[in-house]
Short mmCIF file of C-alpha atoms in Angstrom, two decimals:
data_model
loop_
_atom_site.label_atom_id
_atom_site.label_comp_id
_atom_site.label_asym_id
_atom_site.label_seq_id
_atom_site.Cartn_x
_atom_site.Cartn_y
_atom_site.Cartn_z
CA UNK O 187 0.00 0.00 0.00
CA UNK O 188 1.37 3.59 -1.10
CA UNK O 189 2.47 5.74 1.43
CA UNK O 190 1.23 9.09 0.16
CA UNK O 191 -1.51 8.70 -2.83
CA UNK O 192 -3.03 11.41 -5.42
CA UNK O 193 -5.54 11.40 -7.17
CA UNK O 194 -4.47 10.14 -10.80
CA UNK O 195 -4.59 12.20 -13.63
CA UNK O 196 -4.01 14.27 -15.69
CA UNK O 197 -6.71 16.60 -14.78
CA UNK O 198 -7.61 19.10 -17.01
CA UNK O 199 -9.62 22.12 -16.14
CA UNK O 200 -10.67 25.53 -18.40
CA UNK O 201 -9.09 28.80 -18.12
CA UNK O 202 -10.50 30.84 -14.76
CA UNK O 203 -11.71 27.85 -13.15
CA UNK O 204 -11.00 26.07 -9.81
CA UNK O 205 -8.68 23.17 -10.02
CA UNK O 206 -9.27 20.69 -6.86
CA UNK O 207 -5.91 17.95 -6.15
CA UNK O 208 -6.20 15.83 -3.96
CA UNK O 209 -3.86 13.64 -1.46
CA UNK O 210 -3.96 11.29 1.30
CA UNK O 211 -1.57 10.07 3.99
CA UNK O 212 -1.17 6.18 5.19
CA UNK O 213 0.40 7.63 8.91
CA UNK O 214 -2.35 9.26 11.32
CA UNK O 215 1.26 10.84 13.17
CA UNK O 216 1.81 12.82 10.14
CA UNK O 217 2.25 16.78 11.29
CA UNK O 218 3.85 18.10 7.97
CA UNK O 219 2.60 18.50 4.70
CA UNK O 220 4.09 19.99 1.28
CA UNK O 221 2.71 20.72 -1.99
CA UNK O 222 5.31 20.95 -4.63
CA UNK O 223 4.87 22.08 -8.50
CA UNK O 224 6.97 20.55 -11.24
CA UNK O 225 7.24 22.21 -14.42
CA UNK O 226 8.17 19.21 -17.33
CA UNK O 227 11.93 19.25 -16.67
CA UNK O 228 12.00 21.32 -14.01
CA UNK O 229 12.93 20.66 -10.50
CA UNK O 230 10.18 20.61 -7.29
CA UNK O 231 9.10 24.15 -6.24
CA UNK O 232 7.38 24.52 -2.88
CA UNK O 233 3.66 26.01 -3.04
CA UNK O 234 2.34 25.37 0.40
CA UNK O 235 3.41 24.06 3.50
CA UNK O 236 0.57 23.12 5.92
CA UNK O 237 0.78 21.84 9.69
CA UNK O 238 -2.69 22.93 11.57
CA UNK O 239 -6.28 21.42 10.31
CA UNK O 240 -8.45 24.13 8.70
CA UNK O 241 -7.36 26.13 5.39
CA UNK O 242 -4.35 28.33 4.53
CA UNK O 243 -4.47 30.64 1.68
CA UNK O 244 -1.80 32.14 -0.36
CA UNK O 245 -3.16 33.91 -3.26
CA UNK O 246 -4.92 31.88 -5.59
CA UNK O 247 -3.56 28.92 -3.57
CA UNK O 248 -5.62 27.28 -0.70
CA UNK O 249 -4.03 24.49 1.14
CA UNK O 250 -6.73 21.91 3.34
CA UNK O 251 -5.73 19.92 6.45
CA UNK O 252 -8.05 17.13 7.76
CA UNK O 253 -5.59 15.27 10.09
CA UNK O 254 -8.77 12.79 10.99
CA UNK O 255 -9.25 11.69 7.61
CA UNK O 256 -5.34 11.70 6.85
CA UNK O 257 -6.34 14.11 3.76
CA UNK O 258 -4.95 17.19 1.99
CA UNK O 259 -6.07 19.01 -0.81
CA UNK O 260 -5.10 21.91 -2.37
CA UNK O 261 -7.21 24.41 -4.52
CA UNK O 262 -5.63 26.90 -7.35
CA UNK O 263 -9.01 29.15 -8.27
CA UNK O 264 -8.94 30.85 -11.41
CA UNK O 265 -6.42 28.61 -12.90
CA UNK O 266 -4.41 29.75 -15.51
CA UNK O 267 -2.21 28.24 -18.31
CA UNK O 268 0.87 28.73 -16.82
CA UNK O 269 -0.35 26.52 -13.90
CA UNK O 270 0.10 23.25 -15.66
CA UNK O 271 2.54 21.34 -14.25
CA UNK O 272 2.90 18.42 -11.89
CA UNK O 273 1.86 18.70 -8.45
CA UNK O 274 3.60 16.98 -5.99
CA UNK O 275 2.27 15.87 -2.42
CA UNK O 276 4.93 15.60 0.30
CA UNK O 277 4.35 14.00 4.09
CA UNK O 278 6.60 13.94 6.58
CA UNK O 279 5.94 11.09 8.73
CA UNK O 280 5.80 11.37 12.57
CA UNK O 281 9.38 11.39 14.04
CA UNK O 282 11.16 10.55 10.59
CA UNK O 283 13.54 13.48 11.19
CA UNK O 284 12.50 16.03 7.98
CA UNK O 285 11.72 12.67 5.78
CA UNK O 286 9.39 13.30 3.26
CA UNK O 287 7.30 10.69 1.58
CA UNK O 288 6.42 12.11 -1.79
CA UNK O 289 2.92 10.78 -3.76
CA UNK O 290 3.64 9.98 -7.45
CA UNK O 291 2.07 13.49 -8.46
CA UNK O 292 -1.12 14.74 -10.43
CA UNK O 293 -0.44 16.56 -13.90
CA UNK O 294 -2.70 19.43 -14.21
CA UNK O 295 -3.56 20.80 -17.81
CA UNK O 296 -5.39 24.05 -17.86
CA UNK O 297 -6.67 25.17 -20.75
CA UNK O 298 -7.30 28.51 -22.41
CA UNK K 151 21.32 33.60 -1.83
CA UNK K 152 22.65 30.63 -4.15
CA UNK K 153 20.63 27.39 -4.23
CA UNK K 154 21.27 23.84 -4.25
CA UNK K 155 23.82 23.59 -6.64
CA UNK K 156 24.24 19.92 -8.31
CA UNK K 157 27.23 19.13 -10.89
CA UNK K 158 27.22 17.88 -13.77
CA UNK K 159 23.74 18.82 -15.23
CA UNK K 160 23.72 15.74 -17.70
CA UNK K 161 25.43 12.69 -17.61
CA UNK K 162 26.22 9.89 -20.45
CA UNK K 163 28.16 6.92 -19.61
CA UNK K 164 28.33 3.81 -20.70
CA UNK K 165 27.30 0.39 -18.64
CA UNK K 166 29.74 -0.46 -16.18
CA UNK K 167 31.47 3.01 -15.70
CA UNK K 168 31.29 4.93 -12.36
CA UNK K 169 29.43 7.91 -12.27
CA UNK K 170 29.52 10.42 -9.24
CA UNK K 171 27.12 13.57 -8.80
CA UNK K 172 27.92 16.39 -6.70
CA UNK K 173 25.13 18.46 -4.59
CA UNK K 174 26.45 21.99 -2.83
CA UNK K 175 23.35 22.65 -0.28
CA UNK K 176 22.09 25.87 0.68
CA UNK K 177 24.57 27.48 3.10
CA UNK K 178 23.10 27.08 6.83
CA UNK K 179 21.44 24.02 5.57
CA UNK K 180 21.98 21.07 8.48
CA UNK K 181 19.99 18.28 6.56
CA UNK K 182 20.81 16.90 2.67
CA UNK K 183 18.34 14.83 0.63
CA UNK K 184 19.07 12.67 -2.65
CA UNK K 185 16.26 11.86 -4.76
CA UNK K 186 15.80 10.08 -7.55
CA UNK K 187 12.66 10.56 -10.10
CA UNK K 188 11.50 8.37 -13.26
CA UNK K 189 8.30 8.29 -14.91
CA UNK K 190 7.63 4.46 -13.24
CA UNK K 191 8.46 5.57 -10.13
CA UNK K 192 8.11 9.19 -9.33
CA UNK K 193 10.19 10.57 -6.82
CA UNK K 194 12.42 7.90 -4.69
CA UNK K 195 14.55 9.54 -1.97
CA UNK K 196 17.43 7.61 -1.38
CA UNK K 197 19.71 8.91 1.08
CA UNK K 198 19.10 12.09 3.84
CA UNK K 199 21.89 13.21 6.07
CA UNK K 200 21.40 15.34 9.29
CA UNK K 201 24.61 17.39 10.40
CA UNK K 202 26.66 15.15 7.66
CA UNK K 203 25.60 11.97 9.32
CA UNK K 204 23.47 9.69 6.94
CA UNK K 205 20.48 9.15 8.89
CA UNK K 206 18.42 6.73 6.35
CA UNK K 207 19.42 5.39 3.42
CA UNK K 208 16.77 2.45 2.93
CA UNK K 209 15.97 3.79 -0.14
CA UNK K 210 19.94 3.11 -2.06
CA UNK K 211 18.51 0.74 -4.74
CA UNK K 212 21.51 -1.69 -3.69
CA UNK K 213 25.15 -2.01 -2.90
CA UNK K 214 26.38 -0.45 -6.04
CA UNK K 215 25.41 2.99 -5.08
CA UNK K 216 26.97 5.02 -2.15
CA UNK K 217 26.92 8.53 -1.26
CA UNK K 218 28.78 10.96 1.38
CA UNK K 219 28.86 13.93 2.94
CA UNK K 220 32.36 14.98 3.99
CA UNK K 221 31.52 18.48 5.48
CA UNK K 222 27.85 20.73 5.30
CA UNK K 223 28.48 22.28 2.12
CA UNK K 224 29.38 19.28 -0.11
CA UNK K 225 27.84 15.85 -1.28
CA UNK K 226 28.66 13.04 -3.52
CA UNK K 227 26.46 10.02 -4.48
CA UNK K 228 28.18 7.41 -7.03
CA UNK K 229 27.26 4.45 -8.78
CA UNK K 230 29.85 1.73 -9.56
CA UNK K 231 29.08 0.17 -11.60
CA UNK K 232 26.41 2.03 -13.72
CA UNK K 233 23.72 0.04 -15.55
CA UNK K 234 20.66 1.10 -17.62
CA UNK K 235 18.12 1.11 -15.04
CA UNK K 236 20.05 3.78 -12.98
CA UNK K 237 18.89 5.88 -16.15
CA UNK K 238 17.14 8.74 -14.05
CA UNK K 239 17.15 12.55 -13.36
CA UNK K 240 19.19 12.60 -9.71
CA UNK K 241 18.33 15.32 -7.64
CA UNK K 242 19.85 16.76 -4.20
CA UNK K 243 17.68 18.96 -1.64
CA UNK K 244 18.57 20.84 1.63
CA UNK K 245 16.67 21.90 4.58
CA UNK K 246 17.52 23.17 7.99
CA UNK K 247 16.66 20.66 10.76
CA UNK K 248 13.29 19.07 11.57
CA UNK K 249 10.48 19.91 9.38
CA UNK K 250 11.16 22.32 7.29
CA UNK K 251 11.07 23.17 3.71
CA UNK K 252 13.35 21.01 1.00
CA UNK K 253 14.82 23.21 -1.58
CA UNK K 254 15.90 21.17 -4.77
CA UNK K 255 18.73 21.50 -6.84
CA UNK K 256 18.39 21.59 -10.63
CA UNK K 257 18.38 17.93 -10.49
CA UNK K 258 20.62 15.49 -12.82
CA UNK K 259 19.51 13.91 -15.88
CA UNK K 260 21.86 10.76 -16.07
CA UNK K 261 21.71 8.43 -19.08
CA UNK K 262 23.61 4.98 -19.17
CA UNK K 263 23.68 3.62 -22.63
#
């Protein structure tokens, strides 16, 4: 069983609309969560970092926390072209020491 | 501020030949990641140090690959000997302690022929 699963894709959403990813987490100790964005031959980029339950907003970024269902979403509202890319969930496990268990990713397509 | 800085960028070998990649982490960076990321099987991490001491590397594929961190602002992680299936874009992070952000390095694109 995966560590750290995403929702498959590749999702593909319309220009200006709200594109929904979604990740869960195999360890209920989990306190750290990442969301990453890959460009096609790019290295990672961080987007969000999340540790509390609730929502955290940057921009047109929100980040989700439900530590009781061991799920984490993140939302990109008015999506635009230049926001396809990978996106890469990342858990640190409880006491793994800055670990990170990464999911295999969900390729977002937006489209004008 | 410089980022992770990995050396070389691309890599062809041939089968059999030792390859080593070299990771500079961000300066005040105590931790050191080494990834590895193919289409089958996303990203991998394969070795993290803490304070230059490797602190997990269940994830080396097997005995033919090894890495090191002989002081905080320098890495190496070699294969001997290469084969296809090491085919991969390598990439080296760095974080301060605990849980904190990894910052990536431009990654390596290694191709064994």
């Amino acid at each position: 069983q995966k560590e750290v699963e995403q929702n498959s894709g590749p999702l593909s959403v319309p220009e200006g609309a709200i594109a929904s990813l979604n990740c869960t987490y195999s360890d209920r100790g989990s306190q750290s969560f990442f969301w990453y964005r890959q460009y096609s031959g790019k290295s990672p980029e961080l987007i969000m970092s999340i540790y509390s339950n609730g929502d955290k907003e940057d921009g047109r970024f929100t980040a989700q926390l439900n530590k009781a269902s061991q799920y984490v979403s993140l939302l990109i509202r008015d999506s635009q072209p230049s926001d396809s890319a990978t996106y890469l969930c990342a858990v640190e496990f409880y006491n793994q020491g800055g670990k990170l268990i990464f999911g295999q990713g969900t390729e977002l397509s937006v489209k004008p | 501020d410089a980022g992770v800085i990995q050396s070389p960028r691309h890599e062809v070998t041939e089968m059999g030949q030792e390859v080593t990649l070299r990771c500079k982490p961000i300066s005040g960076h105590n931790s050191l990641f080494w990834y590895r990321q193919t289409m089958m099987r996303g990203l991998e991490l394969l070795i993290y140090f803490n304070n230059n001491v490797p602190i997990d590397d269940s994830g080396m594929p097997e005995d033919r690959f090894s890495a090191k961190m002989p002081n905080a602002s320098f890495s190496t992680l070699k294969i001997q000997p290469s084969e296809p299936r090491d085919s991969a874009v390598y990439f080296c992070a760095s974080s301060r302690l605990g849980p904190d952000t990894q910052y990536f390095g431009p990654g390596t694109r290694l191709t064994v022929l």
